[in-house]
Coordinates of C-alpha atoms and ligand atoms in Angstrom, one line a residue:
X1 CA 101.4 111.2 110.9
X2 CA 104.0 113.9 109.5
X3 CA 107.1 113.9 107.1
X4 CA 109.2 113.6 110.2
X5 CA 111.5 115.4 107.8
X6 CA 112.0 118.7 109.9
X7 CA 111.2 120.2 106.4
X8 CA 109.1 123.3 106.5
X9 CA 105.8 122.4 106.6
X10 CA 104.4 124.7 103.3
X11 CA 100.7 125.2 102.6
X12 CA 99.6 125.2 98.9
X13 CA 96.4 127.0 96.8
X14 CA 95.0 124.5 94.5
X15 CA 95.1 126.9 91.3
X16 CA 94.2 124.6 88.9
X17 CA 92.3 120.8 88.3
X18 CA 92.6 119.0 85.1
X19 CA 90.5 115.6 84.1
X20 CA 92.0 113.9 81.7
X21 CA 90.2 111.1 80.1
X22 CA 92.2 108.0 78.6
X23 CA 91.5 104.5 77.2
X24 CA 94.3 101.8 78.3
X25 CA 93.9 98.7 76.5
X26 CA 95.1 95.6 78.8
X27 CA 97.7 93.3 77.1
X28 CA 95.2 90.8 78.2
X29 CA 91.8 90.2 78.9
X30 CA 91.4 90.6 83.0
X31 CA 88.1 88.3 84.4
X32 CA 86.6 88.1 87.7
X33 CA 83.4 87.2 89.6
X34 CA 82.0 89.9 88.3
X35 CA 83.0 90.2 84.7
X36 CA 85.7 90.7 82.3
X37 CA 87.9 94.3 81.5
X38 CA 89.6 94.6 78.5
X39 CA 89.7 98.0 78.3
X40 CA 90.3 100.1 81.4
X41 CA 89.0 103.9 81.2
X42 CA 90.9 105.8 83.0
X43 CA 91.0 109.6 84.8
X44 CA 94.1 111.1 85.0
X45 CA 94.0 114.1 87.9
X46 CA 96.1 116.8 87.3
X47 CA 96.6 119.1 90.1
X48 CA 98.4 122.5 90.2
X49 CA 99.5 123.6 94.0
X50 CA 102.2 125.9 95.5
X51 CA 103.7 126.1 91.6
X52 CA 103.8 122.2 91.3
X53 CA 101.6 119.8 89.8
X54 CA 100.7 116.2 91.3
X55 CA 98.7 113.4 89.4
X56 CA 96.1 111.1 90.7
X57 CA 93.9 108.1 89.1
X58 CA 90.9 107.7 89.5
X59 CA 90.7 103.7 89.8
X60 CA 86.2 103.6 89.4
X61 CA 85.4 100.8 86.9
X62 CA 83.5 101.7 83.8
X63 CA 80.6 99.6 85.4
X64 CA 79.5 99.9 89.0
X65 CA 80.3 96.1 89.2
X66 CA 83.0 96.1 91.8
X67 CA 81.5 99.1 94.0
X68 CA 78.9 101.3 93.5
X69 CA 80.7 104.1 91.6
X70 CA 82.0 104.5 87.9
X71 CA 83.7 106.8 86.1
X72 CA 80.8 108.5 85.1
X73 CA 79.8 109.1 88.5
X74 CA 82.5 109.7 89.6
X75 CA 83.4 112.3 86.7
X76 CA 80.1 114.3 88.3
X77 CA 81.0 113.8 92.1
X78 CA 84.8 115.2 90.8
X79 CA 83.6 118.4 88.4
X80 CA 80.0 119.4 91.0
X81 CA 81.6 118.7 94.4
X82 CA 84.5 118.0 94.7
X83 CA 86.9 120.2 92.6
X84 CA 84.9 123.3 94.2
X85 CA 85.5 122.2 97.4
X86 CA 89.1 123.1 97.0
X87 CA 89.8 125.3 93.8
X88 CA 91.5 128.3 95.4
X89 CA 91.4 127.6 98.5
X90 CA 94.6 126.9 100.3
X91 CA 96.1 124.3 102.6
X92 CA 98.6 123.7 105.4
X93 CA 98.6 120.0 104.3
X94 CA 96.9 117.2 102.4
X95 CA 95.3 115.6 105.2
X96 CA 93.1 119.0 105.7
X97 CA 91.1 117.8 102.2
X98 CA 89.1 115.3 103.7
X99 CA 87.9 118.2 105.9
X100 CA 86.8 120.1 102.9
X101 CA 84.7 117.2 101.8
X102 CA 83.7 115.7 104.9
X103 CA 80.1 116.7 104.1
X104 CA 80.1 114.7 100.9
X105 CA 79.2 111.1 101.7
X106 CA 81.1 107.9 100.1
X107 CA 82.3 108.6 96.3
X108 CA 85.5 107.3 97.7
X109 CA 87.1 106.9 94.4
X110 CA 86.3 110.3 93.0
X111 CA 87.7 111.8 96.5
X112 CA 90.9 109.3 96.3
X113 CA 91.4 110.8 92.6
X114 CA 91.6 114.3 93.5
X115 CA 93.0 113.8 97.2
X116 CA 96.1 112.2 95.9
X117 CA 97.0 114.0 93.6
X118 CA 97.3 117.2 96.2
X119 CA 99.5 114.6 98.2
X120 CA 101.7 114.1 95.4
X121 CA 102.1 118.1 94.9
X122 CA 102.6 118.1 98.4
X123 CA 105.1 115.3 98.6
X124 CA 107.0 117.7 95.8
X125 CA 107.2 121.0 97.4
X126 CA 108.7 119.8 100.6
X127 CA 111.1 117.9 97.9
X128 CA 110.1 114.6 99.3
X129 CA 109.2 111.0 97.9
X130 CA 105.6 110.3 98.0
X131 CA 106.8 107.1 100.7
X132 CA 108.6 109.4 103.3
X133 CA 105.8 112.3 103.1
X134 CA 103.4 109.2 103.8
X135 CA 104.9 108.0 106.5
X136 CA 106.6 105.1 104.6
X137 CA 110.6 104.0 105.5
X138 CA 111.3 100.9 102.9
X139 CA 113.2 101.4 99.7
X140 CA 111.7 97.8 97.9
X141 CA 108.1 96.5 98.5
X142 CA 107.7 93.0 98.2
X143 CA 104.9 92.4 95.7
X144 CA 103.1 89.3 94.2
X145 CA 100.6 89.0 91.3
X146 CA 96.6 88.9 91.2
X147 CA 95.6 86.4 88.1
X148 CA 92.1 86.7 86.6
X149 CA 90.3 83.1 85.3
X150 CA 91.4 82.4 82.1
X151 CA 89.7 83.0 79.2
X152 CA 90.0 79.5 78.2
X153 CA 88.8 78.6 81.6
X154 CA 91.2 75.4 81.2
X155 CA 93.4 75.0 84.3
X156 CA 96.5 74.2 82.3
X157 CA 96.2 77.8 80.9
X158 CA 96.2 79.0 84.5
X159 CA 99.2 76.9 85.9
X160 CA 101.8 78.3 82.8
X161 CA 100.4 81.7 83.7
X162 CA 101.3 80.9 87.3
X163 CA 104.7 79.2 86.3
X164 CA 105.6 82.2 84.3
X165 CA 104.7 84.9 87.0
X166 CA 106.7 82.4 89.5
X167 CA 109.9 82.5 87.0
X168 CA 110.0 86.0 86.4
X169 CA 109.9 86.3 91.1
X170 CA 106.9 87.3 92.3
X171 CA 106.4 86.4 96.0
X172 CA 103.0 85.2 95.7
X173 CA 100.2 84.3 93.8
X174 CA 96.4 85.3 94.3
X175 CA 93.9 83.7 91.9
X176 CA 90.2 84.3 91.3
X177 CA 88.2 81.9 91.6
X178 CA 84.0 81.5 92.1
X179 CA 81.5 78.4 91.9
X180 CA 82.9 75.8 89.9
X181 CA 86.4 77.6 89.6
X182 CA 87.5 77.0 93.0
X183 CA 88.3 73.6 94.9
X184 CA 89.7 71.8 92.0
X185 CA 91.9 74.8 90.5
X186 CA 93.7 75.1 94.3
X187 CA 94.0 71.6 94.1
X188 CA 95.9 71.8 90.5
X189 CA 97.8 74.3 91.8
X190 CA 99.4 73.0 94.8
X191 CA 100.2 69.8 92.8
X192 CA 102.1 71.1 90.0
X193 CA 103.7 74.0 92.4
X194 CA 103.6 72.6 95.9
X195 CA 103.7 74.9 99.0
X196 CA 103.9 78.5 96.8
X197 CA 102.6 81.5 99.0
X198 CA 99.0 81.1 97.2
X199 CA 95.7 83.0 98.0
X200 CA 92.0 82.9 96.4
X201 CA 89.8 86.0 96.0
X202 CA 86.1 85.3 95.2
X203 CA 84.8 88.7 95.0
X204 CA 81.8 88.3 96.7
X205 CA 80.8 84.9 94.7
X206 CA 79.6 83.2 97.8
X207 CA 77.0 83.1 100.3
X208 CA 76.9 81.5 103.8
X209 CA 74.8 78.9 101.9
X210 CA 78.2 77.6 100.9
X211 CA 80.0 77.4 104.2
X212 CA 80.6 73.6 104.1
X213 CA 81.9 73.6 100.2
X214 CA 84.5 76.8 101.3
X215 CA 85.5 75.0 104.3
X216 CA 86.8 72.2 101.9
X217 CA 89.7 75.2 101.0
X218 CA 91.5 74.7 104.2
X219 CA 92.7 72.1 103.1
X220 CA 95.5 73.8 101.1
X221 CA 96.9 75.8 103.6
X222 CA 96.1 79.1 101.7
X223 CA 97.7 82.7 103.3
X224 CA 94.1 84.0 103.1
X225 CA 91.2 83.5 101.1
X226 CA 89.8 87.3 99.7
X227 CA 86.0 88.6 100.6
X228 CA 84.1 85.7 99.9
X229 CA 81.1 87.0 101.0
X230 CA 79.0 89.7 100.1
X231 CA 80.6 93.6 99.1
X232 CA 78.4 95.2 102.1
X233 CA 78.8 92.4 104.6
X234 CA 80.6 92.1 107.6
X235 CA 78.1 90.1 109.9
X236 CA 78.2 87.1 108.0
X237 CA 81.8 86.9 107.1
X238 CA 82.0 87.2 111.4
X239 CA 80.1 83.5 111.3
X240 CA 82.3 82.2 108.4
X241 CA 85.6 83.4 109.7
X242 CA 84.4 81.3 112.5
X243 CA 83.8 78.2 110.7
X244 CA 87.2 78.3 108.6
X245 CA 90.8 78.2 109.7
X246 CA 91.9 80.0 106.8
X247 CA 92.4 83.8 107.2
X248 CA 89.2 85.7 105.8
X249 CA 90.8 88.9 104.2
X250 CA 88.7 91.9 103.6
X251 CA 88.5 94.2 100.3
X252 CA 85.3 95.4 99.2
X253 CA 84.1 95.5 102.5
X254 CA 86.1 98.2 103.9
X255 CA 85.4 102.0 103.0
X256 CA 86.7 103.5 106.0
X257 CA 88.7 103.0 109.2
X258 CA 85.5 102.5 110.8
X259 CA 84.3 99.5 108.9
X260 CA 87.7 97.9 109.6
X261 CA 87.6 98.5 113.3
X262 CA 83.9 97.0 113.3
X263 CA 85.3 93.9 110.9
X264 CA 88.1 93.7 113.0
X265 CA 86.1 93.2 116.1
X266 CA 83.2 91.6 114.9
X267 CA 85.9 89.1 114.0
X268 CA 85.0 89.2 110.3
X269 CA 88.6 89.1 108.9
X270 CA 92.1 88.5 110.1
X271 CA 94.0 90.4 107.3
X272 CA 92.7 94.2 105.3
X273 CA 93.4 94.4 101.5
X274 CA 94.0 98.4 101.7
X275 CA 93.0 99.9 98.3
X276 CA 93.6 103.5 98.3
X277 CA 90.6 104.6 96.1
X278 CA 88.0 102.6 98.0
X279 CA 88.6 104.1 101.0
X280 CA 89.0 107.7 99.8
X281 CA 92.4 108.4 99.9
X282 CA 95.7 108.2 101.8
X283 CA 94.5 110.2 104.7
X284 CA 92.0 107.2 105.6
X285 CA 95.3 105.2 104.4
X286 CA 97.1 106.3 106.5
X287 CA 94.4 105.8 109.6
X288 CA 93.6 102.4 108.5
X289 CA 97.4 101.8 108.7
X290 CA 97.9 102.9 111.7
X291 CA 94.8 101.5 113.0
X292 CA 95.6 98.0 112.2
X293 CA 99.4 98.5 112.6
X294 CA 98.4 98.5 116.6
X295 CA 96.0 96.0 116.3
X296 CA 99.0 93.7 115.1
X297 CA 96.3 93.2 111.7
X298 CA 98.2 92.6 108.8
X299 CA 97.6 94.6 105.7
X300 CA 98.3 94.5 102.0
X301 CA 98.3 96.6 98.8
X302 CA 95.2 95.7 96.7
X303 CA 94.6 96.8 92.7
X304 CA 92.6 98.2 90.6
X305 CA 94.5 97.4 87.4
X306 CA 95.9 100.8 87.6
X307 CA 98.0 103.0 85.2
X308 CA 101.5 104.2 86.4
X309 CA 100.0 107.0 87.9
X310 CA 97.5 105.0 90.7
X311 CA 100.8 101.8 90.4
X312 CA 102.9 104.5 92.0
X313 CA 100.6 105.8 94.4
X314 CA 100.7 101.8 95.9
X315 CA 104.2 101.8 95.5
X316 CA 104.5 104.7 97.9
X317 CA 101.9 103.1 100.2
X318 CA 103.3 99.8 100.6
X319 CA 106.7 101.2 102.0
X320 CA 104.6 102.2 105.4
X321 CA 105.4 99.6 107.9
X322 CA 102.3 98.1 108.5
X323 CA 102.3 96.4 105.4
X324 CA 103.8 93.0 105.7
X325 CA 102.8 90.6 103.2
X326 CA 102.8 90.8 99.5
X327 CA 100.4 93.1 97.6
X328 CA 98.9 93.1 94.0
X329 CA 101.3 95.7 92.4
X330 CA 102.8 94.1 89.5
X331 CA 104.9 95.3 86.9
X332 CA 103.5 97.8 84.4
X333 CA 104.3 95.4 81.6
X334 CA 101.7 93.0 83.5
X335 CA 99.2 95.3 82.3
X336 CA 100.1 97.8 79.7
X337 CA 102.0 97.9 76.2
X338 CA 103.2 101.4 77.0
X339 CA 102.6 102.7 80.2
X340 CA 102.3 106.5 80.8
X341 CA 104.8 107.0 83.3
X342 CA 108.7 107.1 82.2
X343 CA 109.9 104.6 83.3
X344 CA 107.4 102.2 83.7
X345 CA 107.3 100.1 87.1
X346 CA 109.6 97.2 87.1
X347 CA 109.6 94.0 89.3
X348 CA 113.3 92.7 89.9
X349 CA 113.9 88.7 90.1
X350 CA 113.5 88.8 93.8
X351 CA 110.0 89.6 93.5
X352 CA 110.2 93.6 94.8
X353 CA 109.6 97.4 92.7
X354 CA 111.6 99.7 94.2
X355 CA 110.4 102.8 96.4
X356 CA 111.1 106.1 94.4
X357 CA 113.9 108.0 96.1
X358 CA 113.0 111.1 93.8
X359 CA 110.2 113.8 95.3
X360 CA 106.6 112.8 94.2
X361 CA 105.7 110.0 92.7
X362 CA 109.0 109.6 91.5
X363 CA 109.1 109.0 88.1
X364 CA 107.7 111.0 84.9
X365 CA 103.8 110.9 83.4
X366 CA 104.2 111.3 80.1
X367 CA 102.4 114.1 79.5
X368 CA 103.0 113.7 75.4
X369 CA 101.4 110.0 75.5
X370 CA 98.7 111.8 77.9
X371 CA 97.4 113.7 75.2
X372 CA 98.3 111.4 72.4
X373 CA 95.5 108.8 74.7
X374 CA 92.9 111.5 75.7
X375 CA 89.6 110.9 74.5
X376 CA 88.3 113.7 76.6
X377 CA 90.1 116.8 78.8
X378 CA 88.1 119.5 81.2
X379 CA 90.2 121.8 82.9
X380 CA 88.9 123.4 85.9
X381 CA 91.6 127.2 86.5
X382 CA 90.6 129.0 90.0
X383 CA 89.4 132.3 89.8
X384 CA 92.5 134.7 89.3
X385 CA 94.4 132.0 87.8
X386 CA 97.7 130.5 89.4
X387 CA 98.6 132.8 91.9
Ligands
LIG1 O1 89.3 92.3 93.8 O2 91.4 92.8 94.0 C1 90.3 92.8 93.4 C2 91.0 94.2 89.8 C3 89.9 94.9 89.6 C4 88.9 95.0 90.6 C5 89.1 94.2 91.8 C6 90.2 93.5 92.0 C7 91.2 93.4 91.0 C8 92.4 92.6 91.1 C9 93.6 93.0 90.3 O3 92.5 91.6 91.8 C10 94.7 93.6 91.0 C11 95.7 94.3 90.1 O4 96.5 93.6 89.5 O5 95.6 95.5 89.9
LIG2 MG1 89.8 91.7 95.8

């Protein structure tokens, strides 16, 4: 895929690769399967190219909890590998990074991180938004709302939650759920709200052990139900998929177009949650996409509880036509008390954020807040500086 712009297609020399290290505390506690966040440490990538500068997030978890990585890792996988991969060197276009790295195995997030950011320097020195230089034609994304278990763990507590997110538009709802938050919360919900677009994500709670207590979800006409099986499994979620008439959609699972074309044809999942960090940037995005897009496989937006840096990246990822239902980018103020992008993404009452028409991501970091924030900064110059 190209700009289809008929813009000249300019290299860039990566000159310059900041790391900057924040600590984002969530408006509310966010819990899953596999534990609670309330704080989310953050990386901020700052790339110099061609006389621009793009940003990037790295989206690992301060845990390896939901994959393998975390920011730590990742932090060493960035400053040993992959920063001198590319400091220096120059480009005819983003998707030639992967290339650079393709010796470097998984670390998707840490690649995503620094990958993206080159696309957003990119997107800015042909002068075009992120969306078009991806590939992507909408100007709104539809969007819906991801809701942890609550604290409380009451389901009353969930259901205002839900009513509110519902009131303020959001196409659909996703809930967590896992053993003993499951059959009875769906039930709750679709009595107080009735036949709301509703989906369940279990990350990885279940086993096959539980076929005949999942099958008992069908029963509420979910969209999909998320990876209920195991994060490195697709044979098993093959035999459930085949045992449940709900859609089986696929998030941790998926790290690459190939795992997705296996997935897809072992029959493991109808639907692909696409996160761009876990499958190592939008290169592979963009594969997946169009992957999937022929395959008539719907995908989806997933999230990492991102800043507005990593929100805006989805933003500009969802506009590609092959995503058709609903994602899980919300409005910054879902998240964040002040968000570090000016101004902050905004959900309107018909449930959609629009698509930036400005070049790049679109709208401005806050460089001032960036430093107020930054617990820790490494700056990585090429050798004979910006050139
Ligand atoms: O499984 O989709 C997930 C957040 C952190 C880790 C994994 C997931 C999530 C979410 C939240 O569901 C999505 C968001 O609002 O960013
Ligand atoms: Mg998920």
């Amino acid at each position: 895929m190209n700009n289809g712009q008929g813009k000249p297609n300019t290299g860039f020399r990566v000159e310059q690769v900041d790391l900057i290290r924040i600590a984002m505390p969530l408006k509310k506690p966010f819990t899953t399967s596999f534990g609670t966040t309330t704080v989310r440490d953050v990386v901020i990538v700052r790339v110099e190219a061609g006389g621009v500068e793009g940003y990037g997030e790295l989206v690992a978890m301060e845990a390896p909890v939901y994959n393998e990585e975390t920011v730590e890792t990742a932090l060493i996988i960035l400053e040993r590998h992959l920063i001198p991969a590319v400091l220096g060197r120059s480009f005819g276009h983003p998707r030639e990074l992967s290339r650079a790295w393709r010796g470097i195995r998984r670390n998707y997030m840490a690649k995503a991180a620094l990958e993206t950011a080159c696309w957003d320097a990119w997107a800015r020195l042909q002068g075009l938004p992120l969306a078009r230089a991806l590939g992507g034609d909408k100007d709104r994304i539809a969007v819906g709302v991801s809701i942890g278990i609550p604290q409380s763990r009451r389901v009353e507590d969930l259901l205002a939650d839900i009513e509110g997110f519902l009131a303020a538009g959001y196409q659909r709802i996703k809930v967590k759920i896992e053993p003993g938050w499951d059959v009875e919360v769906a039930r709750a919900i679709r009595r107080a709200f009735g036949d709301i677009p509703l989906m369940l994500d279990a990350n990885s709670a279940y086993s096959l052990a539980d076929v005949d207590h999942l099958q008992r979800l069908d029963e509420f006409g979910l969209m999909m139900i998320e990876q209920p099986l195991a994060h490195d499994d697709i044979v098993d979620h093959a035999q459930l998929q085949a045992r449940l008439t709900t859609p089986i959609c696929l998030d941790e699972s998926i790290h690459s177009v190939d795992d997705a074309r296996r997935a897809l044809d072992l029959g493991a999942c109808r639907i692909i949650n696409v996160k761009v960090g876990r499958i190592g940037g939008h290169t592979a995005m963009q594969d997946l996409h169009d992957l999937c897009r022929s395959r008539g496989v719907p995908l989806w937006c997933g999230g990492m509880l991102e800043t507005g840096v990593g929100r805006l990246h989805n933003v500009a990822l969802t506009a590609l036509p092959g995503f058709t239902l609903p994602g899980d980018t919300s409005g910054s103020d879902r998240y964040w008390h002040e968000d570090i992008i000016e101004p902050p993404v905004t959900v309107g009452p018909d449930g959609t954020i629009r698509v930036p028409p400005e070049a790049g991501l679109g709208h401005r970091v806050r460089t001032d807040l960036l430093e107020r924030l930054a617990r820790e900064r490494r700056s990585f110059p090429a050798k004979g500086g910006a050139a």
